């Protein structure tokens, strides 16, 4: 299914009814986007990409994400996200905080299933014995759900490294990787490695990232898809 780009002035996607929001809450969101637009001015992102970046800024209040190429989109990233949505794929996260930040109404509306295995009871003991992080092991255990799905990594560089290895070894093949782990150890390097992969991805340059930024990316993509799907059906 093909979707056109949103317009630059389409600050708030959908409407209060479709978003299950009060008119006041929807208005506050629009006012926030107005502020972002007025303070950022021109930028180097195309419209659909800017809709994603703008929502990251909205979630983090960090205007640094608007700088040129600070958030990097694989050329097929948004197209692949929409394909995953159409296939009702799994959405796998590295930590519970990312999963909790994903809009549950959007997941329900699109018949998507969010998954996070980091708190699987078996992984704690395996982690101690193998000297691997639980986030690495959680990626391994979720390989079948990752295949043909979307992976979102906002906190754990070790999870991203493990995922990259799994893809290279053809143990799984996601339609999209959202990899923006935050931190000081391996966060920058893991994102650089992701940006060299052929798999569709959305990542960022630098140490910044985190749960709020990661979940805001998938939330924005789901809103874009839902809105454009509604438009094509009317």
PDB file of C-alpha atoms in Angstrom:
ATOM      1  CA  UNK A   1       0.000   0.000   0.000  1.00  0.00           C
ATOM      2  CA  UNK A   2       1.425   3.350  -1.039  1.00  0.00           C
ATOM      3  CA  UNK A   3       1.200   6.396   1.210  1.00  0.00           C
ATOM      4  CA  UNK A   4       1.920   9.981   0.303  1.00  0.00           C
ATOM      5  CA  UNK A   5       4.071  12.199   2.469  1.00  0.00           C
ATOM      6  CA  UNK A   6       2.354  14.248   5.126  1.00  0.00           C
ATOM      7  CA  UNK A   7       2.324  17.993   4.653  1.00  0.00           C
ATOM      8  CA  UNK A   8       4.696  20.174   6.641  1.00  0.00           C
ATOM      9  CA  UNK A   9       1.793  21.890   8.416  1.00  0.00           C
ATOM     10  CA  UNK A  10       0.104  18.626   9.417  1.00  0.00           C
ATOM     11  CA  UNK A  11       1.241  19.096  13.012  1.00  0.00           C
ATOM     12  CA  UNK A  12      -1.136  16.688  14.706  1.00  0.00           C
ATOM     13  CA  UNK A  13      -1.989  13.437  13.001  1.00  0.00           C
ATOM     14  CA  UNK A  14      -5.608  12.340  13.057  1.00  0.00           C
ATOM     15  CA  UNK A  15      -8.191  14.001  15.280  1.00  0.00           C
ATOM     16  CA  UNK A  16      -9.300  13.765  18.926  1.00  0.00           C
ATOM     17  CA  UNK A  17     -11.869  11.081  18.097  1.00  0.00           C
ATOM     18  CA  UNK A  18      -9.545   8.841  16.096  1.00  0.00           C
ATOM     19  CA  UNK A  19      -6.808   9.269  18.708  1.00  0.00           C
ATOM     20  CA  UNK A  20      -9.188   8.673  21.644  1.00  0.00           C
ATOM     21  CA  UNK A  21      -8.063  11.977  23.155  1.00  0.00           C
ATOM     22  CA  UNK A  22      -9.910  14.862  24.704  1.00  0.00           C
ATOM     23  CA  UNK A  23     -10.118  18.004  22.604  1.00  0.00           C
ATOM     24  CA  UNK A  24      -7.983  19.772  25.197  1.00  0.00           C
ATOM     25  CA  UNK A  25      -5.248  17.124  25.139  1.00  0.00           C
ATOM     26  CA  UNK A  26      -5.217  17.155  21.344  1.00  0.00           C
ATOM     27  CA  UNK A  27      -4.980  20.941  21.410  1.00  0.00           C
ATOM     28  CA  UNK A  28      -2.024  20.845  23.804  1.00  0.00           C
ATOM     29  CA  UNK A  29      -0.234  18.436  21.478  1.00  0.00           C
ATOM     30  CA  UNK A  30      -0.868  20.738  18.524  1.00  0.00           C
ATOM     31  CA  UNK A  31       0.404  23.717  20.495  1.00  0.00           C
ATOM     32  CA  UNK A  32       3.562  21.747  21.332  1.00  0.00           C
ATOM     33  CA  UNK A  33       4.123  20.969  17.668  1.00  0.00           C
ATOM     34  CA  UNK A  34       3.542  24.629  16.782  1.00  0.00           C
ATOM     35  CA  UNK A  35       6.327  25.554  19.211  1.00  0.00           C
ATOM     36  CA  UNK A  36       8.653  22.924  17.745  1.00  0.00           C
ATOM     37  CA  UNK A  37       7.974  24.144  14.212  1.00  0.00           C
ATOM     38  CA  UNK A  38       8.525  27.780  15.122  1.00  0.00           C
ATOM     39  CA  UNK A  39      11.781  27.127  16.977  1.00  0.00           C
ATOM     40  CA  UNK A  40      13.259  24.687  14.461  1.00  0.00           C
ATOM     41  CA  UNK A  41      12.394  26.493  11.244  1.00  0.00           C
ATOM     42  CA  UNK A  42      13.987  24.816   8.235  1.00  0.00           C
ATOM     43  CA  UNK A  43      15.461  21.323   8.471  1.00  0.00           C
ATOM     44  CA  UNK A  44      16.817  18.647   6.173  1.00  0.00           C
ATOM     45  CA  UNK A  45      14.189  15.927   6.586  1.00  0.00           C
ATOM     46  CA  UNK A  46      11.505  14.988   4.065  1.00  0.00           C
ATOM     47  CA  UNK A  47       7.936  15.164   5.315  1.00  0.00           C
ATOM     48  CA  UNK A  48       7.304  11.616   6.600  1.00  0.00           C
ATOM     49  CA  UNK A  49      10.742  11.558   8.221  1.00  0.00           C
ATOM     50  CA  UNK A  50      10.131  14.935   9.824  1.00  0.00           C
ATOM     51  CA  UNK A  51       6.873  13.652  11.308  1.00  0.00           C
ATOM     52  CA  UNK A  52       8.946  11.010  13.105  1.00  0.00           C
ATOM     53  CA  UNK A  53      11.743  13.359  14.169  1.00  0.00           C
ATOM     54  CA  UNK A  54       9.261  15.954  15.384  1.00  0.00           C
ATOM     55  CA  UNK A  55       7.547  13.405  17.623  1.00  0.00           C
ATOM     56  CA  UNK A  56      10.937  12.393  19.069  1.00  0.00           C
ATOM     57  CA  UNK A  57      11.528  16.048  19.930  1.00  0.00           C
ATOM     58  CA  UNK A  58       8.024  16.231  21.402  1.00  0.00           C
ATOM     59  CA  UNK A  59       8.763  13.193  23.608  1.00  0.00           C
ATOM     60  CA  UNK A  60      12.206  14.332  24.745  1.00  0.00           C
ATOM     61  CA  UNK A  61      12.169  18.159  24.482  1.00  0.00           C
ATOM     62  CA  UNK A  62      15.576  17.726  22.854  1.00  0.00           C
ATOM     63  CA  UNK A  63      15.970  19.910  19.767  1.00  0.00           C
ATOM     64  CA  UNK A  64      19.332  18.330  19.014  1.00  0.00           C
ATOM     65  CA  UNK A  65      17.469  15.543  17.202  1.00  0.00           C
ATOM     66  CA  UNK A  66      16.478  18.046  14.492  1.00  0.00           C
ATOM     67  CA  UNK A  67      20.050  18.662  13.368  1.00  0.00           C
ATOM     68  CA  UNK A  68      20.970  17.487   9.893  1.00  0.00           C
ATOM     69  CA  UNK A  69      21.314  13.696   9.721  1.00  0.00           C
ATOM     70  CA  UNK A  70      21.116  13.377  13.515  1.00  0.00           C
ATOM     71  CA  UNK A  71      18.402  10.760  13.029  1.00  0.00           C
ATOM     72  CA  UNK A  72      19.198   8.515  10.073  1.00  0.00           C
ATOM     73  CA  UNK A  73      16.583   6.745   7.984  1.00  0.00           C
ATOM     74  CA  UNK A  74      17.351   3.832   5.694  1.00  0.00           C
ATOM     75  CA  UNK A  75      15.759   4.575   2.330  1.00  0.00           C
ATOM     76  CA  UNK A  76      13.171   1.824   2.873  1.00  0.00           C
ATOM     77  CA  UNK A  77      12.593   2.399   6.611  1.00  0.00           C
ATOM     78  CA  UNK A  78       9.104   3.886   6.513  1.00  0.00           C
ATOM     79  CA  UNK A  79       7.987   1.667   3.650  1.00  0.00           C
ATOM     80  CA  UNK A  80       9.151  -1.386   5.606  1.00  0.00           C
ATOM     81  CA  UNK A  81       7.386  -0.224   8.765  1.00  0.00           C
ATOM     82  CA  UNK A  82       4.129   0.088   6.818  1.00  0.00           C
ATOM     83  CA  UNK A  83       4.639  -3.383   5.345  1.00  0.00           C
ATOM     84  CA  UNK A  84       5.132  -4.837   8.832  1.00  0.00           C
ATOM     85  CA  UNK A  85       1.948  -3.128  10.000  1.00  0.00           C
ATOM     86  CA  UNK A  86       0.008  -4.521   7.052  1.00  0.00           C
ATOM     87  CA  UNK A  87       1.254  -8.013   7.923  1.00  0.00           C
ATOM     88  CA  UNK A  88       0.245  -7.562  11.598  1.00  0.00           C
ATOM     89  CA  UNK A  89       3.787  -8.363  12.664  1.00  0.00           C
ATOM     90  CA  UNK A  90       5.277  -8.582  16.125  1.00  0.00           C
ATOM     91  CA  UNK A  91       6.865  -5.495  17.663  1.00  0.00           C
ATOM     92  CA  UNK A  92       9.791  -6.628  19.817  1.00  0.00           C
ATOM     93  CA  UNK A  93      11.492  -4.294  22.314  1.00  0.00           C
ATOM     94  CA  UNK A  94      14.719  -4.573  24.271  1.00  0.00           C
ATOM     95  CA  UNK A  95      13.292  -3.374  27.612  1.00  0.00           C
ATOM     96  CA  UNK A  96       9.912  -3.019  29.278  1.00  0.00           C
ATOM     97  CA  UNK A  97      10.191   0.778  29.376  1.00  0.00           C
ATOM     98  CA  UNK A  98      10.124   0.921  25.576  1.00  0.00           C
ATOM     99  CA  UNK A  99       7.164  -1.474  25.444  1.00  0.00           C
ATOM    100  CA  UNK A 100       5.257   0.557  28.036  1.00  0.00           C
ATOM    101  CA  UNK A 101       5.808   3.703  25.969  1.00  0.00           C
ATOM    102  CA  UNK A 102       4.176   2.248  22.863  1.00  0.00           C
ATOM    103  CA  UNK A 103       0.630   3.502  22.323  1.00  0.00           C
ATOM    104  CA  UNK A 104      -1.659   0.589  23.166  1.00  0.00           C
ATOM    105  CA  UNK A 105      -4.585   1.939  21.146  1.00  0.00           C
ATOM    106  CA  UNK A 106      -2.429   2.044  18.023  1.00  0.00           C
ATOM    107  CA  UNK A 107      -1.235  -1.520  18.639  1.00  0.00           C
ATOM    108  CA  UNK A 108      -4.828  -2.665  19.081  1.00  0.00           C
ATOM    109  CA  UNK A 109      -6.131  -0.765  16.057  1.00  0.00           C
ATOM    110  CA  UNK A 110      -3.466  -2.330  13.828  1.00  0.00           C
ATOM    111  CA  UNK A 111      -3.706  -5.810  15.408  1.00  0.00           C
ATOM    112  CA  UNK A 112      -0.039  -5.707  16.391  1.00  0.00           C
ATOM    113  CA  UNK A 113       1.489  -7.582  19.314  1.00  0.00           C
ATOM    114  CA  UNK A 114       4.154  -5.978  21.488  1.00  0.00           C
ATOM    115  CA  UNK A 115       6.739  -8.329  22.977  1.00  0.00           C
ATOM    116  CA  UNK A 116       9.557  -7.909  25.497  1.00  0.00           C
ATOM    117  CA  UNK A 117      11.306 -10.995  26.874  1.00  0.00           C
ATOM    118  CA  UNK A 118      13.961  -9.392  29.055  1.00  0.00           C
ATOM    119  CA  UNK A 119      12.128 -10.386  32.248  1.00  0.00           C
ATOM    120  CA  UNK A 120      11.716 -14.006  31.220  1.00  0.00           C
ATOM    121  CA  UNK A 121      12.560 -15.896  34.451  1.00  0.00           C
ATOM    122  CA  UNK A 122      14.869 -18.332  32.672  1.00  0.00           C
ATOM    123  CA  UNK A 123      17.082 -15.607  31.277  1.00  0.00           C
ATOM    124  CA  UNK A 124      18.359 -14.382  34.637  1.00  0.00           C
ATOM    125  CA  UNK A 125      20.075 -17.668  35.458  1.00  0.00           C
ATOM    126  CA  UNK A 126      21.274 -18.197  31.893  1.00  0.00           C
ATOM    127  CA  UNK A 127      22.729 -14.684  31.965  1.00  0.00           C
ATOM    128  CA  UNK A 128      24.767 -15.435  35.073  1.00  0.00           C
ATOM    129  CA  UNK A 129      26.083 -18.719  33.708  1.00  0.00           C
ATOM    130  CA  UNK A 130      26.847 -17.511  30.193  1.00  0.00           C
ATOM    131  CA  UNK A 131      28.083 -14.037  31.184  1.00  0.00           C
ATOM    132  CA  UNK A 132      25.740 -12.559  28.572  1.00  0.00           C
ATOM    133  CA  UNK A 133      23.334  -9.724  29.269  1.00  0.00           C
ATOM    134  CA  UNK A 134      19.640 -10.485  29.559  1.00  0.00           C
ATOM    135  CA  UNK A 135      18.974  -8.131  26.667  1.00  0.00           C
ATOM    136  CA  UNK A 136      21.288 -10.208  24.425  1.00  0.00           C
ATOM    137  CA  UNK A 137      19.536 -13.404  25.460  1.00  0.00           C
ATOM    138  CA  UNK A 138      16.116 -11.830  25.009  1.00  0.00           C
ATOM    139  CA  UNK A 139      16.969 -11.029  21.379  1.00  0.00           C
ATOM    140  CA  UNK A 140      17.999 -14.654  20.849  1.00  0.00           C
ATOM    141  CA  UNK A 141      14.815 -15.987  22.404  1.00  0.00           C
ATOM    142  CA  UNK A 142      12.637 -13.644  20.329  1.00  0.00           C
ATOM    143  CA  UNK A 143      14.272 -14.583  17.010  1.00  0.00           C
ATOM    144  CA  UNK A 144      11.108 -16.127  15.553  1.00  0.00           C
ATOM    145  CA  UNK A 145       9.019 -13.074  16.460  1.00  0.00           C
ATOM    146  CA  UNK A 146      11.691 -10.690  15.170  1.00  0.00           C
ATOM    147  CA  UNK A 147      11.630 -12.456  11.807  1.00  0.00           C
ATOM    148  CA  UNK A 148       9.378 -10.366   9.549  1.00  0.00           C
ATOM    149  CA  UNK A 149       8.673  -7.972  12.400  1.00  0.00           C
ATOM    150  CA  UNK A 150       9.898  -4.728  13.935  1.00  0.00           C
ATOM    151  CA  UNK A 151      12.607  -4.541  16.612  1.00  0.00           C
ATOM    152  CA  UNK A 152      12.926  -1.472  18.832  1.00  0.00           C
ATOM    153  CA  UNK A 153      16.082  -1.019  20.899  1.00  0.00           C
ATOM    154  CA  UNK A 154      16.213   2.094  23.056  1.00  0.00           C
ATOM    155  CA  UNK A 155      18.417   1.161  25.978  1.00  0.00           C
ATOM    156  CA  UNK A 156      20.727  -1.797  25.452  1.00  0.00           C
ATOM    157  CA  UNK A 157      23.642  -1.599  22.993  1.00  0.00           C
ATOM    158  CA  UNK A 158      24.353  -5.274  23.726  1.00  0.00           C
ATOM    159  CA  UNK A 159      20.890  -6.109  22.393  1.00  0.00           C
ATOM    160  CA  UNK A 160      21.608  -4.185  19.210  1.00  0.00           C
ATOM    161  CA  UNK A 161      24.964  -5.889  18.740  1.00  0.00           C
ATOM    162  CA  UNK A 162      23.337  -9.273  19.285  1.00  0.00           C
ATOM    163  CA  UNK A 163      20.589  -8.453  16.791  1.00  0.00           C
ATOM    164  CA  UNK A 164      23.149  -7.365  14.185  1.00  0.00           C
ATOM    165  CA  UNK A 165      25.002 -10.675  14.648  1.00  0.00           C
ATOM    166  CA  UNK A 166      21.752 -12.638  14.334  1.00  0.00           C
ATOM    167  CA  UNK A 167      20.897 -10.857  11.086  1.00  0.00           C
ATOM    168  CA  UNK A 168      24.375 -11.429   9.648  1.00  0.00           C
ATOM    169  CA  UNK A 169      24.163 -15.102  10.591  1.00  0.00           C
ATOM    170  CA  UNK A 170      20.681 -15.288   8.982  1.00  0.00           C
ATOM    171  CA  UNK A 171      19.080 -16.406  12.239  1.00  0.00           C
ATOM    172  CA  UNK A 172      16.358 -13.803  11.792  1.00  0.00           C
ATOM    173  CA  UNK A 173      15.353 -11.101   9.342  1.00  0.00           C
ATOM    174  CA  UNK A 174      13.331  -8.138  10.662  1.00  0.00           C
ATOM    175  CA  UNK A 175      11.473  -5.787   8.362  1.00  0.00           C
ATOM    176  CA  UNK A 176      12.665  -2.797  10.397  1.00  0.00           C
ATOM    177  CA  UNK A 177      15.167  -2.123  13.177  1.00  0.00           C
ATOM    178  CA  UNK A 178      14.662   0.983  15.287  1.00  0.00           C
ATOM    179  CA  UNK A 179      18.023   1.122  17.045  1.00  0.00           C
ATOM    180  CA  UNK A 180      18.699   4.143  19.216  1.00  0.00           C
ATOM    181  CA  UNK A 181      20.225   2.832  22.461  1.00  0.00           C
ATOM    182  CA  UNK A 182      21.295   5.502  24.913  1.00  0.00           C
ATOM    183  CA  UNK A 183      24.530   5.399  26.864  1.00  0.00           C
ATOM    184  CA  UNK A 184      28.298   5.693  27.090  1.00  0.00           C
ATOM    185  CA  UNK A 185      29.519   2.144  26.478  1.00  0.00           C
ATOM    186  CA  UNK A 186      29.046   0.860  22.923  1.00  0.00           C
ATOM    187  CA  UNK A 187      25.944   2.962  22.241  1.00  0.00           C
ATOM    188  CA  UNK A 188      27.616   5.074  19.554  1.00  0.00           C
ATOM    189  CA  UNK A 189      29.486   2.155  18.015  1.00  0.00           C
ATOM    190  CA  UNK A 190      26.478  -0.178  17.851  1.00  0.00           C
ATOM    191  CA  UNK A 191      24.465   2.472  16.002  1.00  0.00           C
ATOM    192  CA  UNK A 192      27.292   3.026  13.532  1.00  0.00           C
ATOM    193  CA  UNK A 193      27.338  -0.714  12.851  1.00  0.00           C
ATOM    194  CA  UNK A 194      23.560  -0.705  12.336  1.00  0.00           C
ATOM    195  CA  UNK A 195      23.850   2.142   9.837  1.00  0.00           C
ATOM    196  CA  UNK A 196      26.140  -0.045   7.719  1.00  0.00           C
ATOM    197  CA  UNK A 197      23.587  -2.848   7.528  1.00  0.00           C
ATOM    198  CA  UNK A 198      21.408  -3.507   4.493  1.00  0.00           C
ATOM    199  CA  UNK A 199      18.354  -4.134   6.673  1.00  0.00           C
ATOM    200  CA  UNK A 200      15.903  -1.182   6.864  1.00  0.00           C
ATOM    201  CA  UNK A 201      16.645   0.837   9.998  1.00  0.00           C
ATOM    202  CA  UNK A 202      16.083   4.076  11.865  1.00  0.00           C
ATOM    203  CA  UNK A 203      18.984   5.099  14.089  1.00  0.00           C
ATOM    204  CA  UNK A 204      20.759   8.196  15.349  1.00  0.00           C
ATOM    205  CA  UNK A 205      24.224   9.630  15.699  1.00  0.00           C
ATOM    206  CA  UNK A 206      25.699   9.998  19.175  1.00  0.00           C
ATOM    207  CA  UNK A 207      25.042   8.872  22.727  1.00  0.00           C
ATOM    208  CA  UNK A 208      21.462  10.066  22.921  1.00  0.00           C
ATOM    209  CA  UNK A 209      18.442   7.823  22.513  1.00  0.00           C
ATOM    210  CA  UNK A 210      16.472   5.998  25.181  1.00  0.00           C
ATOM    211  CA  UNK A 211      13.028   4.594  25.841  1.00  0.00           C
ATOM    212  CA  UNK A 212      11.010   7.758  25.216  1.00  0.00           C
ATOM    213  CA  UNK A 213      12.735   8.445  21.909  1.00  0.00           C
ATOM    214  CA  UNK A 214      12.431   4.829  20.778  1.00  0.00           C
ATOM    215  CA  UNK A 215       8.745   4.462  21.601  1.00  0.00           C
ATOM    216  CA  UNK A 216       7.956   7.841  20.053  1.00  0.00           C
ATOM    217  CA  UNK A 217       9.377   6.628  16.735  1.00  0.00           C
ATOM    218  CA  UNK A 218       7.114   3.579  16.544  1.00  0.00           C
ATOM    219  CA  UNK A 219       4.158   5.635  17.797  1.00  0.00           C
ATOM    220  CA  UNK A 220       4.707   8.160  15.029  1.00  0.00           C
ATOM    221  CA  UNK A 221       4.978   5.440  12.379  1.00  0.00           C
ATOM    222  CA  UNK A 222       1.748   3.798  13.554  1.00  0.00           C
ATOM    223  CA  UNK A 223      -0.078   7.136  13.480  1.00  0.00           C
ATOM    224  CA  UNK A 224       1.212   7.870   9.984  1.00  0.00           C
ATOM    225  CA  UNK A 225       0.093   4.467   8.768  1.00  0.00           C
ATOM    226  CA  UNK A 226      -3.326   4.593  10.416  1.00  0.00           C
ATOM    227  CA  UNK A 227      -4.061   8.089   9.138  1.00  0.00           C
ATOM    228  CA  UNK A 228      -2.988   7.408   5.580  1.00  0.00           C
ATOM    229  CA  UNK A 229      -4.851   4.091   5.540  1.00  0.00           C
ATOM    230  CA  UNK A 230      -8.013   5.877   6.627  1.00  0.00           C
ATOM    231  CA  UNK A 231      -7.538   8.453   3.886  1.00  0.00           C
ATOM    232  CA  UNK A 232      -7.193   5.797   1.197  1.00  0.00           C
ATOM    233  CA  UNK A 233     -10.387   4.094   2.389  1.00  0.00           C
ATOM    234  CA  UNK A 234     -12.540   7.250   2.169  1.00  0.00           C
TER     235      UNK A 234
END
